[in-house]
mmCIF file of C-alpha atoms and ligand atoms in Angstrom:
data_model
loop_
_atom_site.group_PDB
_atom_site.id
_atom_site.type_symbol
_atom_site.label_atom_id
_atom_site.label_comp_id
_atom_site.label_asym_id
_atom_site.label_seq_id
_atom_site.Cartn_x
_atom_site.Cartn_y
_atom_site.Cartn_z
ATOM 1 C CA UNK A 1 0.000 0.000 0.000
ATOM 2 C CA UNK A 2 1.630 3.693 -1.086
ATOM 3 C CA UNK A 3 1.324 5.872 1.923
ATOM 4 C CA UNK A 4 2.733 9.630 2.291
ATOM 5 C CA UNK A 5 6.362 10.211 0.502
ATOM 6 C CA UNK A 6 7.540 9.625 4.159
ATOM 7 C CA UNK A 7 5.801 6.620 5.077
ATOM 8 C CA UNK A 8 2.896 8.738 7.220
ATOM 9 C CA UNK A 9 -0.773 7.983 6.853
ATOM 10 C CA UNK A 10 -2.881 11.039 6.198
ATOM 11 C CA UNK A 11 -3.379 12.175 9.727
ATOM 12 C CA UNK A 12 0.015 11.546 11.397
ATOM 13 C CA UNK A 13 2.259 13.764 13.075
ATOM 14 C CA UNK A 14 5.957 13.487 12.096
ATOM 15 C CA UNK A 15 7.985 12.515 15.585
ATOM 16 C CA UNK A 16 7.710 15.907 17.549
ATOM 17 C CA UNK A 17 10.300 16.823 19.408
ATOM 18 C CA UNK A 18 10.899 19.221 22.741
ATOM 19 C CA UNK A 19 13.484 20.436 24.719
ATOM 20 C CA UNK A 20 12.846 23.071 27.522
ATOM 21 C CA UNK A 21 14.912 25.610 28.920
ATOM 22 C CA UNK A 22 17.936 25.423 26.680
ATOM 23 C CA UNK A 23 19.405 28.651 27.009
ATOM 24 C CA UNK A 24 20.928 29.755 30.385
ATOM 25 C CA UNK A 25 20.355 33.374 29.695
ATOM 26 C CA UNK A 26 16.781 33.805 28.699
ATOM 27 C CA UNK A 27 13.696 33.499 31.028
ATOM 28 C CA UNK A 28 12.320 30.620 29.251
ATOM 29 C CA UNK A 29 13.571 28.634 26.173
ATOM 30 C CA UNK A 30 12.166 25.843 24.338
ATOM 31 C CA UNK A 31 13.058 23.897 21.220
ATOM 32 C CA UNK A 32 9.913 22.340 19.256
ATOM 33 C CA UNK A 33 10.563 20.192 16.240
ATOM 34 C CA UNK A 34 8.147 18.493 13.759
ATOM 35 C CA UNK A 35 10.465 15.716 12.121
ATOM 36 C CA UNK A 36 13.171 17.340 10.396
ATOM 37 C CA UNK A 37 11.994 21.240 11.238
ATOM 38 C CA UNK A 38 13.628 22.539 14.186
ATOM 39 C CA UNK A 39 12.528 25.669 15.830
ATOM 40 C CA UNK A 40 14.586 27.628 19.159
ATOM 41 C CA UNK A 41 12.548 29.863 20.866
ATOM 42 C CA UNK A 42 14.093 32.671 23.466
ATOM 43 C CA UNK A 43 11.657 34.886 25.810
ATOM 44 C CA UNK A 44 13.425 38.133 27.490
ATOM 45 C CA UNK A 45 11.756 40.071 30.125
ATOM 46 C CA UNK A 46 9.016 41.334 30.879
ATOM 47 C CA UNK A 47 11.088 44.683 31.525
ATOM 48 C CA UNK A 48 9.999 48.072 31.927
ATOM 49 C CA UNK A 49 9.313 49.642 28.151
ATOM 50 C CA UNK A 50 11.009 53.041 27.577
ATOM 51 C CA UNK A 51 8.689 53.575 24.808
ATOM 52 C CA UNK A 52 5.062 55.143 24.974
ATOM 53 C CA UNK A 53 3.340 52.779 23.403
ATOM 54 C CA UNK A 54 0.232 51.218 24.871
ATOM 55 C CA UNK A 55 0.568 51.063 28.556
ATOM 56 C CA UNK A 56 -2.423 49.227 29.607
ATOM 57 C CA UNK A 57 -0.537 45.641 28.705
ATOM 58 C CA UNK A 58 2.785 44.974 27.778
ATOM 59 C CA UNK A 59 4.326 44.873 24.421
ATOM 60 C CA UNK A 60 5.514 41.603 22.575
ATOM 61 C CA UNK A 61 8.430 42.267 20.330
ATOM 62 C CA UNK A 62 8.876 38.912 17.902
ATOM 63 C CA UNK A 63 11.918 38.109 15.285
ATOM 64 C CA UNK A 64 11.773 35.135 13.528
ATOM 65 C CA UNK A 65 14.861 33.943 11.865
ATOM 66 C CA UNK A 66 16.099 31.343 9.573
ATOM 67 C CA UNK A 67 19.478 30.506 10.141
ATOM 68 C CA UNK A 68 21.934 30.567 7.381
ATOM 69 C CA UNK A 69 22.498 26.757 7.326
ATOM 70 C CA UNK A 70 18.514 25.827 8.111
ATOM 71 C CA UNK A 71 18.100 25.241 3.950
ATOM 72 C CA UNK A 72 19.510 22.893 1.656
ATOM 73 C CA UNK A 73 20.837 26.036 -0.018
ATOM 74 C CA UNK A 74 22.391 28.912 1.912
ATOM 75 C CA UNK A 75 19.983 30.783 2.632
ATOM 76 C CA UNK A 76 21.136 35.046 2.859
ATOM 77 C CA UNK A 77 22.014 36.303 6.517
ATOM 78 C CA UNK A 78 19.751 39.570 6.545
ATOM 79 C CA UNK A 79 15.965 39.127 6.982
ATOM 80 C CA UNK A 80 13.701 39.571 4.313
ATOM 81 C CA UNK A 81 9.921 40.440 3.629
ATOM 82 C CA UNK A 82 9.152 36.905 5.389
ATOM 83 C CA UNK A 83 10.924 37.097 8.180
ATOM 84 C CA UNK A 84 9.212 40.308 8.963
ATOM 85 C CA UNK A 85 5.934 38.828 8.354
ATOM 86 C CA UNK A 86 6.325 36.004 10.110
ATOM 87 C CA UNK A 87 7.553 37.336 12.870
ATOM 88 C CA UNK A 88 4.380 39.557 12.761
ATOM 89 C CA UNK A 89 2.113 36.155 11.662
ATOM 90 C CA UNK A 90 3.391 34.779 14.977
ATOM 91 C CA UNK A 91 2.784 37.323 17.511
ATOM 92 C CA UNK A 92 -0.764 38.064 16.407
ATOM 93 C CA UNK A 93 -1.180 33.983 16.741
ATOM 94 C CA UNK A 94 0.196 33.561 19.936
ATOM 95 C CA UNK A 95 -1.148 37.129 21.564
ATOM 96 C CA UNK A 96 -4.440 36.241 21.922
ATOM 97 C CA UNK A 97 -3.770 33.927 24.999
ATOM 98 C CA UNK A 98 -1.801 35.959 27.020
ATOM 99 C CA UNK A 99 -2.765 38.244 29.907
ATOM 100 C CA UNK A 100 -0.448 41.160 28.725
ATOM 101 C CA UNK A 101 -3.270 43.749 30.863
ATOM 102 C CA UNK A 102 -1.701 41.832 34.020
ATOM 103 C CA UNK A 103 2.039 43.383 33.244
ATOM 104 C CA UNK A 104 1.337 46.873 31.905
ATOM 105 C CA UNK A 105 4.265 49.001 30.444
ATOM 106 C CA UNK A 106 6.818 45.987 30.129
ATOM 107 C CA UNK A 107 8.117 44.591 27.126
ATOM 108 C CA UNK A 108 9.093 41.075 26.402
ATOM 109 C CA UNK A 109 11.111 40.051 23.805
ATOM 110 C CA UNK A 110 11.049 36.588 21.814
ATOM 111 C CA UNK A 111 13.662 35.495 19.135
ATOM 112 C CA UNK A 112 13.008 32.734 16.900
ATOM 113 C CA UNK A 113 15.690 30.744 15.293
ATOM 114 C CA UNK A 114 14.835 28.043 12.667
ATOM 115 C CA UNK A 115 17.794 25.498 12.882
ATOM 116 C CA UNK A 116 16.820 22.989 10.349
ATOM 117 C CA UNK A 117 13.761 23.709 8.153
ATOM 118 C CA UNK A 118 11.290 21.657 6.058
ATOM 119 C CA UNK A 119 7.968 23.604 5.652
ATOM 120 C CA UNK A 120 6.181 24.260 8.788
ATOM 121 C CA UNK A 121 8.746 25.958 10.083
ATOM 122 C CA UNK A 122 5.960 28.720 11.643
ATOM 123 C CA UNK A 123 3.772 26.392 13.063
ATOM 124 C CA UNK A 124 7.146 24.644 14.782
ATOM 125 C CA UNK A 125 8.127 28.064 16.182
ATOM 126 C CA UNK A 126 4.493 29.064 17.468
ATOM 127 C CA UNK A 127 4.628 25.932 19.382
ATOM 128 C CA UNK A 128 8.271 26.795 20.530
ATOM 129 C CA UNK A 129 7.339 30.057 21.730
ATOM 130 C CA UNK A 130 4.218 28.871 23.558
ATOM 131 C CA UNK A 131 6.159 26.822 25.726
ATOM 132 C CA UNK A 132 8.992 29.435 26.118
ATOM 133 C CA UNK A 133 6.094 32.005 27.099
ATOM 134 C CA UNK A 134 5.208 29.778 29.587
ATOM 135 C CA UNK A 135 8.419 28.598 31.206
ATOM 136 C CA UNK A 136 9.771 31.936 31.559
ATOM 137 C CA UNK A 137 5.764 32.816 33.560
ATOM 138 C CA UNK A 138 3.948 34.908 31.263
ATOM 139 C CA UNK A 139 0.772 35.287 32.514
ATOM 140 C CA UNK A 140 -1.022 32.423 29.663
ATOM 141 C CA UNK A 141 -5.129 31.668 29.567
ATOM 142 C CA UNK A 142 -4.076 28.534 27.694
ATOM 143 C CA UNK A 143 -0.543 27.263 25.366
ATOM 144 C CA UNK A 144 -1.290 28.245 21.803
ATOM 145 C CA UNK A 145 -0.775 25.108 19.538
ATOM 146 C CA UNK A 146 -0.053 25.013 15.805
ATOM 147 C CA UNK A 147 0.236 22.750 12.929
ATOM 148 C CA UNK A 148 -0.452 22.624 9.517
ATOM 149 C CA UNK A 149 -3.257 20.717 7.612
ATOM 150 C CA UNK A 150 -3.617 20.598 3.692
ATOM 151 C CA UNK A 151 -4.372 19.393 0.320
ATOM 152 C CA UNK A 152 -2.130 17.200 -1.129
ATOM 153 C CA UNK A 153 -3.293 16.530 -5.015
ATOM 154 C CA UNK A 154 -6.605 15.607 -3.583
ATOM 155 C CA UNK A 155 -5.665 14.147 -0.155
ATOM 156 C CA UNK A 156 -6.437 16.321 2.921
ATOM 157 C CA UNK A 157 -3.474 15.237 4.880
ATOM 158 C CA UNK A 158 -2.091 16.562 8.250
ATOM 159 C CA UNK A 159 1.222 18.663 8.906
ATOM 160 C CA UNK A 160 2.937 18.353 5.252
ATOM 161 C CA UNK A 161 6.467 18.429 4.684
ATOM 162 C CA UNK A 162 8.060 20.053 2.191
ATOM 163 C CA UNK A 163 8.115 17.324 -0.510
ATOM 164 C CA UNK A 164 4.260 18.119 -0.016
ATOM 165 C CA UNK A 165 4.095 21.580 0.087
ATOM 166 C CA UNK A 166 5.911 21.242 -3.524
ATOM 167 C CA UNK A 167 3.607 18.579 -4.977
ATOM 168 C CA UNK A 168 2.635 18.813 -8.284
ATOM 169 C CA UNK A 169 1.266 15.495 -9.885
ATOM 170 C CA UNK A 170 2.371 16.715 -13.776
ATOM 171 C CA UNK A 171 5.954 16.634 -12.425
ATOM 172 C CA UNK A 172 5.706 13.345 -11.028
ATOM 173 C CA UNK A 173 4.224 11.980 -14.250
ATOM 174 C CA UNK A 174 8.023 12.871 -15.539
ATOM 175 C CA UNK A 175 9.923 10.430 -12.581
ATOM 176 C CA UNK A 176 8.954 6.230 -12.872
ATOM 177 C CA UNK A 177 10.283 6.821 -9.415
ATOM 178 C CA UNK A 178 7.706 9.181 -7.759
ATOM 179 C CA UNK A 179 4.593 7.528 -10.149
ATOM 180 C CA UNK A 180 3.384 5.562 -7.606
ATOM 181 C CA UNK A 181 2.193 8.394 -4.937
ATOM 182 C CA UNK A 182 -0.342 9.683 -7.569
ATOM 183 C CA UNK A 183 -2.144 7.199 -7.066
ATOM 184 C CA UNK A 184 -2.216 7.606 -2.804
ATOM 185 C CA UNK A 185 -2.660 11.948 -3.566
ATOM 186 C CA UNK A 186 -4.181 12.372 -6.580
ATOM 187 C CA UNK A 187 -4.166 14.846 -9.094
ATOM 188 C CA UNK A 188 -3.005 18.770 -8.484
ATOM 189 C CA UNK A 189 -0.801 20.761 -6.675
ATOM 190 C CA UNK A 190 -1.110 21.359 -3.064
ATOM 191 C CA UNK A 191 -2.544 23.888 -0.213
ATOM 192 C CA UNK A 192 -1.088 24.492 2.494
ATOM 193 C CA UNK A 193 -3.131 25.676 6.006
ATOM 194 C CA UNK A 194 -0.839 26.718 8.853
ATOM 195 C CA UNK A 195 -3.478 27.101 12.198
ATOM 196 C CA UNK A 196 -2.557 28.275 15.905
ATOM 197 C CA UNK A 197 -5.439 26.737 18.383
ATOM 198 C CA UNK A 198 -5.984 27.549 21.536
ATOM 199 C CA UNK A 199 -7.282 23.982 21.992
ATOM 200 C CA UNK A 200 -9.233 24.356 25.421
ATOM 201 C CA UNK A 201 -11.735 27.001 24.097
ATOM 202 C CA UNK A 202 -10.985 25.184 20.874
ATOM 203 C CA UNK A 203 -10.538 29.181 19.071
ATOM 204 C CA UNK A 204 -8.382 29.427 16.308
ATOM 205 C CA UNK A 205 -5.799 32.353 16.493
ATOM 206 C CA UNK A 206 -4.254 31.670 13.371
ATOM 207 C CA UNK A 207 -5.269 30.499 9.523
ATOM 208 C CA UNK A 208 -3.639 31.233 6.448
ATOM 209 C CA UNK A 209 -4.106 29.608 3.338
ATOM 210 C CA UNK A 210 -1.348 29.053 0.404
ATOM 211 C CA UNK A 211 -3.351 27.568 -2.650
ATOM 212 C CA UNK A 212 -6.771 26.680 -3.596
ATOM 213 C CA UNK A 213 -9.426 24.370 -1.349
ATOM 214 C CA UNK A 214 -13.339 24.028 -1.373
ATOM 215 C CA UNK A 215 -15.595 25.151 1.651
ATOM 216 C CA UNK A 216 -16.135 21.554 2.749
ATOM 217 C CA UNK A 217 -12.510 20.133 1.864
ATOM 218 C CA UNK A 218 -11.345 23.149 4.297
ATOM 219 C CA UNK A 219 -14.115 22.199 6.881
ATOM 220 C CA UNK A 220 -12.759 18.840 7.106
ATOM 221 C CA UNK A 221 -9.550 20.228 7.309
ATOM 222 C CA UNK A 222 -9.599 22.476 10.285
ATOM 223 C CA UNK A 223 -11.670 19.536 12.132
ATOM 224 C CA UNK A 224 -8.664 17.630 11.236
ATOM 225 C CA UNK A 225 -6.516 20.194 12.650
ATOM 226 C CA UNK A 226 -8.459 20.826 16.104
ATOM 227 C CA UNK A 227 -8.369 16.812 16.703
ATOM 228 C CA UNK A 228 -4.457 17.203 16.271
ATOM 229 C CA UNK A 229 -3.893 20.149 18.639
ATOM 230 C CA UNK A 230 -5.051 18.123 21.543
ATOM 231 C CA UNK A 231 -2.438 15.137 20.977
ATOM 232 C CA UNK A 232 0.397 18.338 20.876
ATOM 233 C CA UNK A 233 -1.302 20.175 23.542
ATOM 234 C CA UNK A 234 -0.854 16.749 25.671
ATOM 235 C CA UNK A 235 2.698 15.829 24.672
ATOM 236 C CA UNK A 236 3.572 20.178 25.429
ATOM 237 C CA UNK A 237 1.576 19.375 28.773
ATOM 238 C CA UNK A 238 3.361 16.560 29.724
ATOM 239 C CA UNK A 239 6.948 17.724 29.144
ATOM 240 C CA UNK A 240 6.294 20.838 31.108
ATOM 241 C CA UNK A 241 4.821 18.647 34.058
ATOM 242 C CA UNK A 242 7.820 16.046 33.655
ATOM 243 C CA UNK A 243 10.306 19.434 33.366
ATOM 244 C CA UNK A 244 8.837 21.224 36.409
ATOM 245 C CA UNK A 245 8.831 18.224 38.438
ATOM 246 C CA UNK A 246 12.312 17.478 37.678
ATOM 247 C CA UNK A 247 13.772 20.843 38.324
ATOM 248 C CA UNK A 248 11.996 21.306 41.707
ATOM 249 C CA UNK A 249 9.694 24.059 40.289
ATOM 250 C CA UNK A 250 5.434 22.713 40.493
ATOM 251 C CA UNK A 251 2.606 24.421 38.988
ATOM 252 C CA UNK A 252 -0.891 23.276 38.047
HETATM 253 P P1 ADP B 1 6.612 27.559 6.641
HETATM 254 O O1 ADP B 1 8.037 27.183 6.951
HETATM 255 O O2 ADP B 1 5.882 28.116 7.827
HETATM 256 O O3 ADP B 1 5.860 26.412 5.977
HETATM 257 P P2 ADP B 1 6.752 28.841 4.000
HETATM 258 O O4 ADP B 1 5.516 28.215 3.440
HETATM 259 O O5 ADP B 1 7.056 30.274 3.662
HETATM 260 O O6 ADP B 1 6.699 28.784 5.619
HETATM 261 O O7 ADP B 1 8.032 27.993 3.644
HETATM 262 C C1 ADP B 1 7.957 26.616 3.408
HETATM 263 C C2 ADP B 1 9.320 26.006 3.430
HETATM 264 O O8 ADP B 1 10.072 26.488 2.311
HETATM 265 C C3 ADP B 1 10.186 26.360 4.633
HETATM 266 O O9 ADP B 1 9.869 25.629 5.799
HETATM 267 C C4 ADP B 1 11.540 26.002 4.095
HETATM 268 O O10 ADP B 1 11.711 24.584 4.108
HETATM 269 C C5 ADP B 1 11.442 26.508 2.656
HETATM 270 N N1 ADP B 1 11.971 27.872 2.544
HETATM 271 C C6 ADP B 1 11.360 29.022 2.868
HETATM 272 N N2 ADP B 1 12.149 30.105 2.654
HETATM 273 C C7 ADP B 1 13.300 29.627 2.158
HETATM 274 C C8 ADP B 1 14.525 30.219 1.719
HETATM 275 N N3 ADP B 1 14.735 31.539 1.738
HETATM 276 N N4 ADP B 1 15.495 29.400 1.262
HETATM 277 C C9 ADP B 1 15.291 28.057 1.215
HETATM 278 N N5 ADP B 1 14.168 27.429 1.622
HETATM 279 C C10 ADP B 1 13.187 28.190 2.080
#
């Protein structure tokens, strides 16, 4: 039977990895990895902001990052358009669960670094962040959760790599190689739907959309998607508990 280019069925995960408080020198750190996309996350602060902005709730300052080495080619040291969008993509996903009205007139600041990337790489690094957020104690409602659902050819499948973001059935046709996964996706090109859930009031924060996808395929889709946040939120869940407990610290 062809499954997924990777060997996944539709709805699988790839192997998530987490690793909390990696960096000595922030308040809380966390690195979040779906299969071979690796995100760091750093919180500073809160600290008191010099600038009058808003000074009823404090002030999230985001950079995301791709490292120069994350790509298969070099990809250029200085940020461009995406980075700046993403980093802006990711605080408006991840700002609706904090209690920023609880530290008014701080600032806290969050850097993103993608280490190894292979589509997804926002959805790794709102995950990363979430957990960063709430190691270092930002006042949280919930964790934010992300992943990305999709339409491969015409197979909604679950977090897509980028072999799958890429698909296009008319350049299969041209490798005997890659023939026989036409037949498990179909015909077409793919979509890509990057959500951030805030799984407990079951809200989404986040949804962009990178192709084309009918109102029931995309239905499907985001059901798809909330049914997935709650086996991340779990595994996040349990490595704080199993983190807290081992360094001494307890919440919850
Ligand atoms: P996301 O990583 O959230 O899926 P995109 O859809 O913009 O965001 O990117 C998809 C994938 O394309 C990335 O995860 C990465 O594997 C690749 N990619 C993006 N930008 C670059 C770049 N400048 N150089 C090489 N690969 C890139």
């Amino acid at each position: 039977m062809v499954k997924r280019f990777d060997g996944r069925e539709y709805n699988q995960l790839r192997k998530i990895n987490i690793k909390l408080n990696v960096i000595d020198n922030a308040r809380g750190s966390a690195i979040f990895s779906f299969g071979n996309t690796v995100a760091l996350a750093a919180v500073y602060g809160p600290k008191p902001s010099k600038m009058s902005l808003d000074y009823e709730k404090a002030f999230l300052r985001v950079r995301y990052n791709m490292l120069t080495f994350s790509t298969p080619e070099r990809k250029k040291p200085t940020p461009g358009r995406r980075e700046i969008e993403l980093s802006e993509v990711i605080k408006r996903a991840l700002e609706p669960a904090l209690l920023l009205e609880e530290i008014p007139g701080s600032i806290i600041d969050i850097y993103i670094e993608i280490l190894n990337a292979d589509a997804g790489t926002r959805t790794a690094s709102i995950n990363a962040t979430s957990l960063a957020l709430s190691l270092a104690g930002i006042p949280m409602r919930d964790l934010v959760v992300a992943l990305a659902v999709g339409k491969v050819g015409e197979k909604i499948v679950v977090d897509l790599n980028k072999e799958e973001e890429d698909y296009n059935s008319e350049k299969l046709k041209k490798d005997p190689e890659k023939l026989k996964y036409i037949e498990y996706y179909g015909e077409g090109r793919s979509t890509d739907i990057p959500v951030a859930i805030i799984p407990s009031e079951k809200k989404f924060t986040l949804i962009q959309l990178d192709g084309e996808i009918s109102n029931k395929e995309l239905n499907d889709a985001l059901n798809l998607a909330l049914e997935k946040s709650l086996e991340i939120k779990n595994l996040i869940r349990s490595n704080i508990l199993k983190h807290l407990s081992l360094s001494g610290n307890f919440i919850y």
